[in-house]
mmCIF file of C-alpha atoms in Angstrom:
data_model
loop_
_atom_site.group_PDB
_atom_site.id
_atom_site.type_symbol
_atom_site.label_atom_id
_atom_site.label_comp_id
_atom_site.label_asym_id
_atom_site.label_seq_id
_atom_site.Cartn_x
_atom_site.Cartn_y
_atom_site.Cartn_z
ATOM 1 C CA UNK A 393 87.577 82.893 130.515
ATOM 2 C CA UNK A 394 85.298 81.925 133.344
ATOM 3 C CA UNK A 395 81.369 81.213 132.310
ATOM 4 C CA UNK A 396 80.343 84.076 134.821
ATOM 5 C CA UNK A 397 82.290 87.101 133.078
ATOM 6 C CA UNK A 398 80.450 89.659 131.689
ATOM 7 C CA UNK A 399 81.399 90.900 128.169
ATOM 8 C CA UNK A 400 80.400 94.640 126.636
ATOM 9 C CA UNK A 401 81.592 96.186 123.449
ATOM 10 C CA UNK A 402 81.028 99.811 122.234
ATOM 11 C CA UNK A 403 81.052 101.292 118.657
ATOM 12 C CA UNK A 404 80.026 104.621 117.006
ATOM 13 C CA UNK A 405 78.038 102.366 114.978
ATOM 14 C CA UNK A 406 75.560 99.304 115.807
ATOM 15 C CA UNK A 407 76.349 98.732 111.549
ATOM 16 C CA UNK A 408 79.008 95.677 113.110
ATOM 17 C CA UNK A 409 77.679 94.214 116.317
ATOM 18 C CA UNK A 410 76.947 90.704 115.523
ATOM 19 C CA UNK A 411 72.956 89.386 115.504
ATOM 20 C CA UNK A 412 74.015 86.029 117.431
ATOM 21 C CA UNK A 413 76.069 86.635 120.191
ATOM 22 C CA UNK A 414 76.623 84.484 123.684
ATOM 23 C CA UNK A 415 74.793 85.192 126.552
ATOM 24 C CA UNK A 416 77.236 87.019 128.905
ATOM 25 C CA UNK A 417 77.758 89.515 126.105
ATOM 26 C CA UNK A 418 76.074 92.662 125.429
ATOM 27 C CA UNK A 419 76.338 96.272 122.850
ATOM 28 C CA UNK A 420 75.939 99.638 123.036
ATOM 29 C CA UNK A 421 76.375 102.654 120.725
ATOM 30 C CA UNK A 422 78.929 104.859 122.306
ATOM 31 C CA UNK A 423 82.305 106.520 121.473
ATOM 32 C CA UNK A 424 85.502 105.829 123.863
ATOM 33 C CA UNK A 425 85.599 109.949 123.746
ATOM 34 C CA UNK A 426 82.584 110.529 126.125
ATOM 35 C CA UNK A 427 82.296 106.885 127.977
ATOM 36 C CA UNK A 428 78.866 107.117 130.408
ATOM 37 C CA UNK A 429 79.661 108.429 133.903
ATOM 38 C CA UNK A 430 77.883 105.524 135.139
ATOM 39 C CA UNK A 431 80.900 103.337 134.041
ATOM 40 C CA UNK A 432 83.194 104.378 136.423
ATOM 41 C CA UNK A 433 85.405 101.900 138.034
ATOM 42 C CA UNK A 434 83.398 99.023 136.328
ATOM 43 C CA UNK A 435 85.516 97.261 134.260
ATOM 44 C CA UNK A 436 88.404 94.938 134.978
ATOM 45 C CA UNK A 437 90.095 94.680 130.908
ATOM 46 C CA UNK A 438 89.131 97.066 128.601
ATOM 47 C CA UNK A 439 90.529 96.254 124.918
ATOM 48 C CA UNK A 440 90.647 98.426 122.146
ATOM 49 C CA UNK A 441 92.444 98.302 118.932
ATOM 50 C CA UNK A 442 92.838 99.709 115.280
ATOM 51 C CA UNK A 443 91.651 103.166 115.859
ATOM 52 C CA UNK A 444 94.612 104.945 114.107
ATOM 53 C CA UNK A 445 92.063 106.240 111.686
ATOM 54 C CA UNK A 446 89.366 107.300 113.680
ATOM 55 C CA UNK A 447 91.183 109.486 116.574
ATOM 56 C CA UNK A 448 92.597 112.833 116.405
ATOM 57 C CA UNK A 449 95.787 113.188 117.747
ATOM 58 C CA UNK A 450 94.346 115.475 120.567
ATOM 59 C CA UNK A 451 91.846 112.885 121.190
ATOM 60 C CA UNK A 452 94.225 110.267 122.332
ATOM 61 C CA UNK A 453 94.594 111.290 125.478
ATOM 62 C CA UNK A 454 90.713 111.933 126.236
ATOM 63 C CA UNK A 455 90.290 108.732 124.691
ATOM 64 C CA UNK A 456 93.134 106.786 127.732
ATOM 65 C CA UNK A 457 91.569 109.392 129.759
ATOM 66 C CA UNK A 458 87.953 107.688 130.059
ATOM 67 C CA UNK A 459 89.310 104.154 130.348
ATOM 68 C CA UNK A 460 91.417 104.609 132.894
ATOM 69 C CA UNK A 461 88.144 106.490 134.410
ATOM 70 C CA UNK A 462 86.108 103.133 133.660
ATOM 71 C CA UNK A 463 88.634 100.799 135.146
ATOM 72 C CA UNK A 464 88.584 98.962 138.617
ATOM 73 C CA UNK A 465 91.909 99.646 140.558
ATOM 74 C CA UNK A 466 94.266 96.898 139.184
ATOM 75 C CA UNK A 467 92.107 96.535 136.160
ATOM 76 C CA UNK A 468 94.284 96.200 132.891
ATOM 77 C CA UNK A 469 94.022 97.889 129.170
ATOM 78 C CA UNK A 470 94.837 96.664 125.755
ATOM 79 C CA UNK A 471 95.574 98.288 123.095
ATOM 80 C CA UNK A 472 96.660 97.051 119.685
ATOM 81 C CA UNK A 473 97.585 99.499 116.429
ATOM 82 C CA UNK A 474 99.555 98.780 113.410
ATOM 83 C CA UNK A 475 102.964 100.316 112.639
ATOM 84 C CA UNK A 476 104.489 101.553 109.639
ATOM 85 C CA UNK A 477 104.389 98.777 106.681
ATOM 86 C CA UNK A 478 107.738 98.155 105.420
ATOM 87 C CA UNK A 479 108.954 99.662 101.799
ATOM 88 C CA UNK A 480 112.445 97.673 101.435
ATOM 89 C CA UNK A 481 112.640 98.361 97.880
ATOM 90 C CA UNK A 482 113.431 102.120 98.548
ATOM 91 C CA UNK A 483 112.074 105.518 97.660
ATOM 92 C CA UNK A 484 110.969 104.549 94.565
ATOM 93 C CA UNK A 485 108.984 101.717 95.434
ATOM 94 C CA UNK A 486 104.912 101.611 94.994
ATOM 95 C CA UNK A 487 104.770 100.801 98.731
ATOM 96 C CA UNK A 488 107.011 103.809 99.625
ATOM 97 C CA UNK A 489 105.302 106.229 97.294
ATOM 98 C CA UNK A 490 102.011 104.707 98.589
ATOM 99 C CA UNK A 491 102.483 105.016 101.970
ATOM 100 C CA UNK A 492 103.723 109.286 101.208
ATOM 101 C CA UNK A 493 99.986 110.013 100.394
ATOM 102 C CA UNK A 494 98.939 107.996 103.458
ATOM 103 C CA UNK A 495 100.896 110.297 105.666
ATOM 104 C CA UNK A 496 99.159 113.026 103.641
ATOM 105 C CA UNK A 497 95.889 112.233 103.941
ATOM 106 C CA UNK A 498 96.324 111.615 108.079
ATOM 107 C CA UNK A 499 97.902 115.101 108.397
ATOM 108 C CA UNK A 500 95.389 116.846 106.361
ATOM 109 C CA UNK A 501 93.038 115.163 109.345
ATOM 110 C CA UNK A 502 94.751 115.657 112.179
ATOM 111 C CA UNK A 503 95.623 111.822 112.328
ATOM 112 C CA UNK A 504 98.529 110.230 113.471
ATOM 113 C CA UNK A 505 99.600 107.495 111.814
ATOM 114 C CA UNK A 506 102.879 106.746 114.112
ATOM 115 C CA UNK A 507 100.688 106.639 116.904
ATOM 116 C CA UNK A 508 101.733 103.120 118.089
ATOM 117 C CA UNK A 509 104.822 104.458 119.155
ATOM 118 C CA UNK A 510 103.098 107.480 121.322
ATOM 119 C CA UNK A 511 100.815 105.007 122.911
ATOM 120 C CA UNK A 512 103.257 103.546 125.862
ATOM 121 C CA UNK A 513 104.329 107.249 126.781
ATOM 122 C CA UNK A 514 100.290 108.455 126.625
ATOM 123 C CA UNK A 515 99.179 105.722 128.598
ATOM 124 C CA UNK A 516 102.041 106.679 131.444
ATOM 125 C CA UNK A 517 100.799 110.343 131.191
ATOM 126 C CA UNK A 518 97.182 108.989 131.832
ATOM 127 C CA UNK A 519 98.357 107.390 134.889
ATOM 128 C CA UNK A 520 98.746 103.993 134.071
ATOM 129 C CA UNK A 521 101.621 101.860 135.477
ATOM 130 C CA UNK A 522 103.494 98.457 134.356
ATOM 131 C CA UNK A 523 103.486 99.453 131.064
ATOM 132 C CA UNK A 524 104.290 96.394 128.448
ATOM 133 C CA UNK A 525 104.989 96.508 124.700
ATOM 134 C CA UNK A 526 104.653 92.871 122.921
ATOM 135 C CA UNK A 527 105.158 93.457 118.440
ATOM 136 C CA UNK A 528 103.692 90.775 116.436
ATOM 137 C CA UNK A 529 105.114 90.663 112.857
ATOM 138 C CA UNK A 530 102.490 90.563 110.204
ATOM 139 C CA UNK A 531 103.902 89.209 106.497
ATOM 140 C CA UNK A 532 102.824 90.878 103.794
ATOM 141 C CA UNK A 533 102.553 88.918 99.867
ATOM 142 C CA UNK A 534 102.554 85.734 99.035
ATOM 143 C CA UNK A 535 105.910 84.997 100.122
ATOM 144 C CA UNK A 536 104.668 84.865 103.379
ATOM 145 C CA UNK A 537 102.283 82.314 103.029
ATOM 146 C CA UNK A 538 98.541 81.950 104.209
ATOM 147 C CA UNK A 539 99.268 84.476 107.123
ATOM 148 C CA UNK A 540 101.127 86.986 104.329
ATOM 149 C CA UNK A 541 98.276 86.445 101.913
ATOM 150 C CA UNK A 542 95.741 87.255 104.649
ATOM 151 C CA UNK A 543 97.686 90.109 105.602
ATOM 152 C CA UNK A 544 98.018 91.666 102.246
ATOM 153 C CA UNK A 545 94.361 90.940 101.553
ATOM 154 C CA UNK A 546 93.077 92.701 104.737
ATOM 155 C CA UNK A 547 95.872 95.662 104.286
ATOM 156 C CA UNK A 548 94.634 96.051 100.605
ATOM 157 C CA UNK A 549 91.335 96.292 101.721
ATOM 158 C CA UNK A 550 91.657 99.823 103.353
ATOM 159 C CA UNK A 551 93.919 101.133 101.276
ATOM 160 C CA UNK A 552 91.047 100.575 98.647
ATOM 161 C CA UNK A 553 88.357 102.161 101.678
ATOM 162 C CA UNK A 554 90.685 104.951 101.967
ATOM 163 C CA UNK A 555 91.174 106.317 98.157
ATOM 164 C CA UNK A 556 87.943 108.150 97.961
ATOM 165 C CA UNK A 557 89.185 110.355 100.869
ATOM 166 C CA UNK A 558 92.811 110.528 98.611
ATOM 167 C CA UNK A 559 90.253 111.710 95.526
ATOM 168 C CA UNK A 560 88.593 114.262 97.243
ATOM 169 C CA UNK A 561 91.337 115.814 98.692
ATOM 170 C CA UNK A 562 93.137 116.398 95.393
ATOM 171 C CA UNK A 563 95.592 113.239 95.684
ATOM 172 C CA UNK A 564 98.027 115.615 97.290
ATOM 173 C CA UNK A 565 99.836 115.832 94.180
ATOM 174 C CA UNK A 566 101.035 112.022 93.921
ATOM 175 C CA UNK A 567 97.489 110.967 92.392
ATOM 176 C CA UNK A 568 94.939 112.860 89.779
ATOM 177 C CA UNK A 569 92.451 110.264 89.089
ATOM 178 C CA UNK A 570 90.826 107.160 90.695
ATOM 179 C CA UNK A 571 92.484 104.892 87.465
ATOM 180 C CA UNK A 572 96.141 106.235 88.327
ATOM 181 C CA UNK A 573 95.555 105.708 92.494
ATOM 182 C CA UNK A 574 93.955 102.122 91.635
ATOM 183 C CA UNK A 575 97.136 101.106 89.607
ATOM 184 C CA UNK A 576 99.205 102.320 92.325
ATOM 185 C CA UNK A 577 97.392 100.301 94.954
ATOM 186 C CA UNK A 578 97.555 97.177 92.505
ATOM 187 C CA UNK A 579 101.167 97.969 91.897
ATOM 188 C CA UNK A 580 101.544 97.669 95.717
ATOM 189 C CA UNK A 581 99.819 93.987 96.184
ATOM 190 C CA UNK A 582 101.857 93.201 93.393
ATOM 191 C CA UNK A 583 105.397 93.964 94.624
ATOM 192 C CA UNK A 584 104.028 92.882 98.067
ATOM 193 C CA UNK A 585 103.252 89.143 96.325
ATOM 194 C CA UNK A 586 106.373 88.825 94.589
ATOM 195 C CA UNK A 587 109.241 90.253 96.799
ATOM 196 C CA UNK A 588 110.417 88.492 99.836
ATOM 197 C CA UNK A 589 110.409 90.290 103.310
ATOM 198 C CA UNK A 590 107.398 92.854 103.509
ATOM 199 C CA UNK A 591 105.340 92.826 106.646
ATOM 200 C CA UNK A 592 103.857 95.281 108.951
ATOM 201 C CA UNK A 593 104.513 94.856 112.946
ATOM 202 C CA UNK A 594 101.648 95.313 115.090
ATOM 203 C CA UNK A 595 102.638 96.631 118.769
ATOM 204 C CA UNK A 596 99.829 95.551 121.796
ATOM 205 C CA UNK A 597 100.745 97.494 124.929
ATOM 206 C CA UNK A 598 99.466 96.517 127.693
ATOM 207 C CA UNK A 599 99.107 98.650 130.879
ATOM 208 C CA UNK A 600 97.657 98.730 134.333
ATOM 209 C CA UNK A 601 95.249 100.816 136.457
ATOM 210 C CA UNK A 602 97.100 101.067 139.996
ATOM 211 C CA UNK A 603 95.537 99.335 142.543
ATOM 212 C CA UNK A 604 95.389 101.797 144.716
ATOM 213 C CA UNK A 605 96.115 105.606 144.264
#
C-alpha cells in the first residue's frame, strides 16, 4: 500500500476505533445505511465485513446501494461474511441444535443469516460487475490446531454475546434458562475440540464499480 493512500473507517459506534492510529488514517461515526452525500465517487476500495448481525435483510441492498454511490468508476468492494458452521455429527448434535435457535433468533429480527450466499447476486442487482467469490475455510476445535483453536475461541465468543437476546426472547422453545443455554454452548466448544472436521467457510466477494456507465 503506497505511503500516500488515504485510509477512513466508519462505525455506528466510536466504542472500537483505535486511540493510536497511522497518519493517513482517519474515523467517523456513521452507518453504511445513510453514507454522507459528500462521499460520492470518493473512494477507490471500500471493505466491509461481518455485518450478518447488524443488517436487515431489506437493508442489504440500501446498504450495496450507498457504496456503489461512494465509489470512483473502476473502484472495487469487499465484502467478507461467514457461512453456515458445519454440524457433521447430525441432527442431534449440540452444534446442530445450536445453530436451530440461531436461525430463530435472526428470523425473529429480520436477519439473514445465509446472507453470504445472497451477496454475489445483490451486488449484481446494485450494478456492480466482475463479480468474484474466493471461501476461506476456518477450523473449528482443537483438532484444527492454533488456527481451529482461534476459530472456536472467537466463534464461542458471540455465541456467548448473543444468548441474552436467546433469553429474552423466550429461547424459542429449545432453551428456558441462561444455565441450560450455557451448557449447550459449552457442549458445543466441547464437541467442536474433540471431533475432527468442524469449520466454518468464510466467502469474500469481491466486485467492481464499472468504469464507465
Amino acid at each position: 500500500m503506497s505511503p500516500a493512500t488515504i485510509l477512513h473507517g466508519i462505525d455506528v459506534s466510536n466504542r472500537q476505533f483505535p486511540e493510536d492510529h497511522p497518519t493517513n488514517m482517519s474515523f467517523s461515526v456513521c452507518s453504511v445505511l445513510s453514507l454522507p452525500e459528500s462521499w460520492d465517487q470518493r473512494f477507490d476500495f471500500i471493505h466491509q465485513r461481518l455485518l450478518v448481525g447488524a443488517l436487515k435483510t431489506s437493508e442489504w441492498p440500501v446498504a450495496f446501494s450507498n457504496m456503489y454511490r461512494a465509489l470512483k468508476p473502476g473502484g472495487w468492494v469487499q465484502i467478507g461474511e461467514y457461512s453456515e458452521w458445519d454440524a457433521p455429527l447430525g441432527v442431534e448434535s449440540a452444534t446442530a441444535r445450536h445453530k436451530r435457535i440461531h436461525y430463530a433468533l435472526f428470523n425473529a429480527r429480520r436477519l439473514d443469516l445465509d446472507i453470504y450466499a445472497k451477496i454475489p447476486g445483490l451486488l449484481s442487482d446494485a450494478g456492480f460487475v466482475h463479480v468474484n467469490v474466493e471461501t476461506l475455510r476456518v477450523p473449528l476445535g482443537k483438532t484444527g490446531g492454533n488456527a481451529g483453536t482461534n476459530g472456536s475461541r472467537n466463534l464461542i465468543a458471540v455465541f456467548r454475546a448473543l444468548k441474552v437476546h436467546i433469553l429474552r426472547d423466550g429461547g424459542f422453545g429449545f432453551v428456558h434458562s441462561e444455565a441450560e443455554i450455557d451448557k449447550l454452548i459449552d457442549d458445543v466448544a466441547k464437541e467442536w475440540d474433540e471431533t475432527e472436521g468442524y469449520g466454518v467457510d468464510f466467502p469474500i466477494v469481491c466486485a467492481q464499480r464499472p468504469q464507465t456507465l
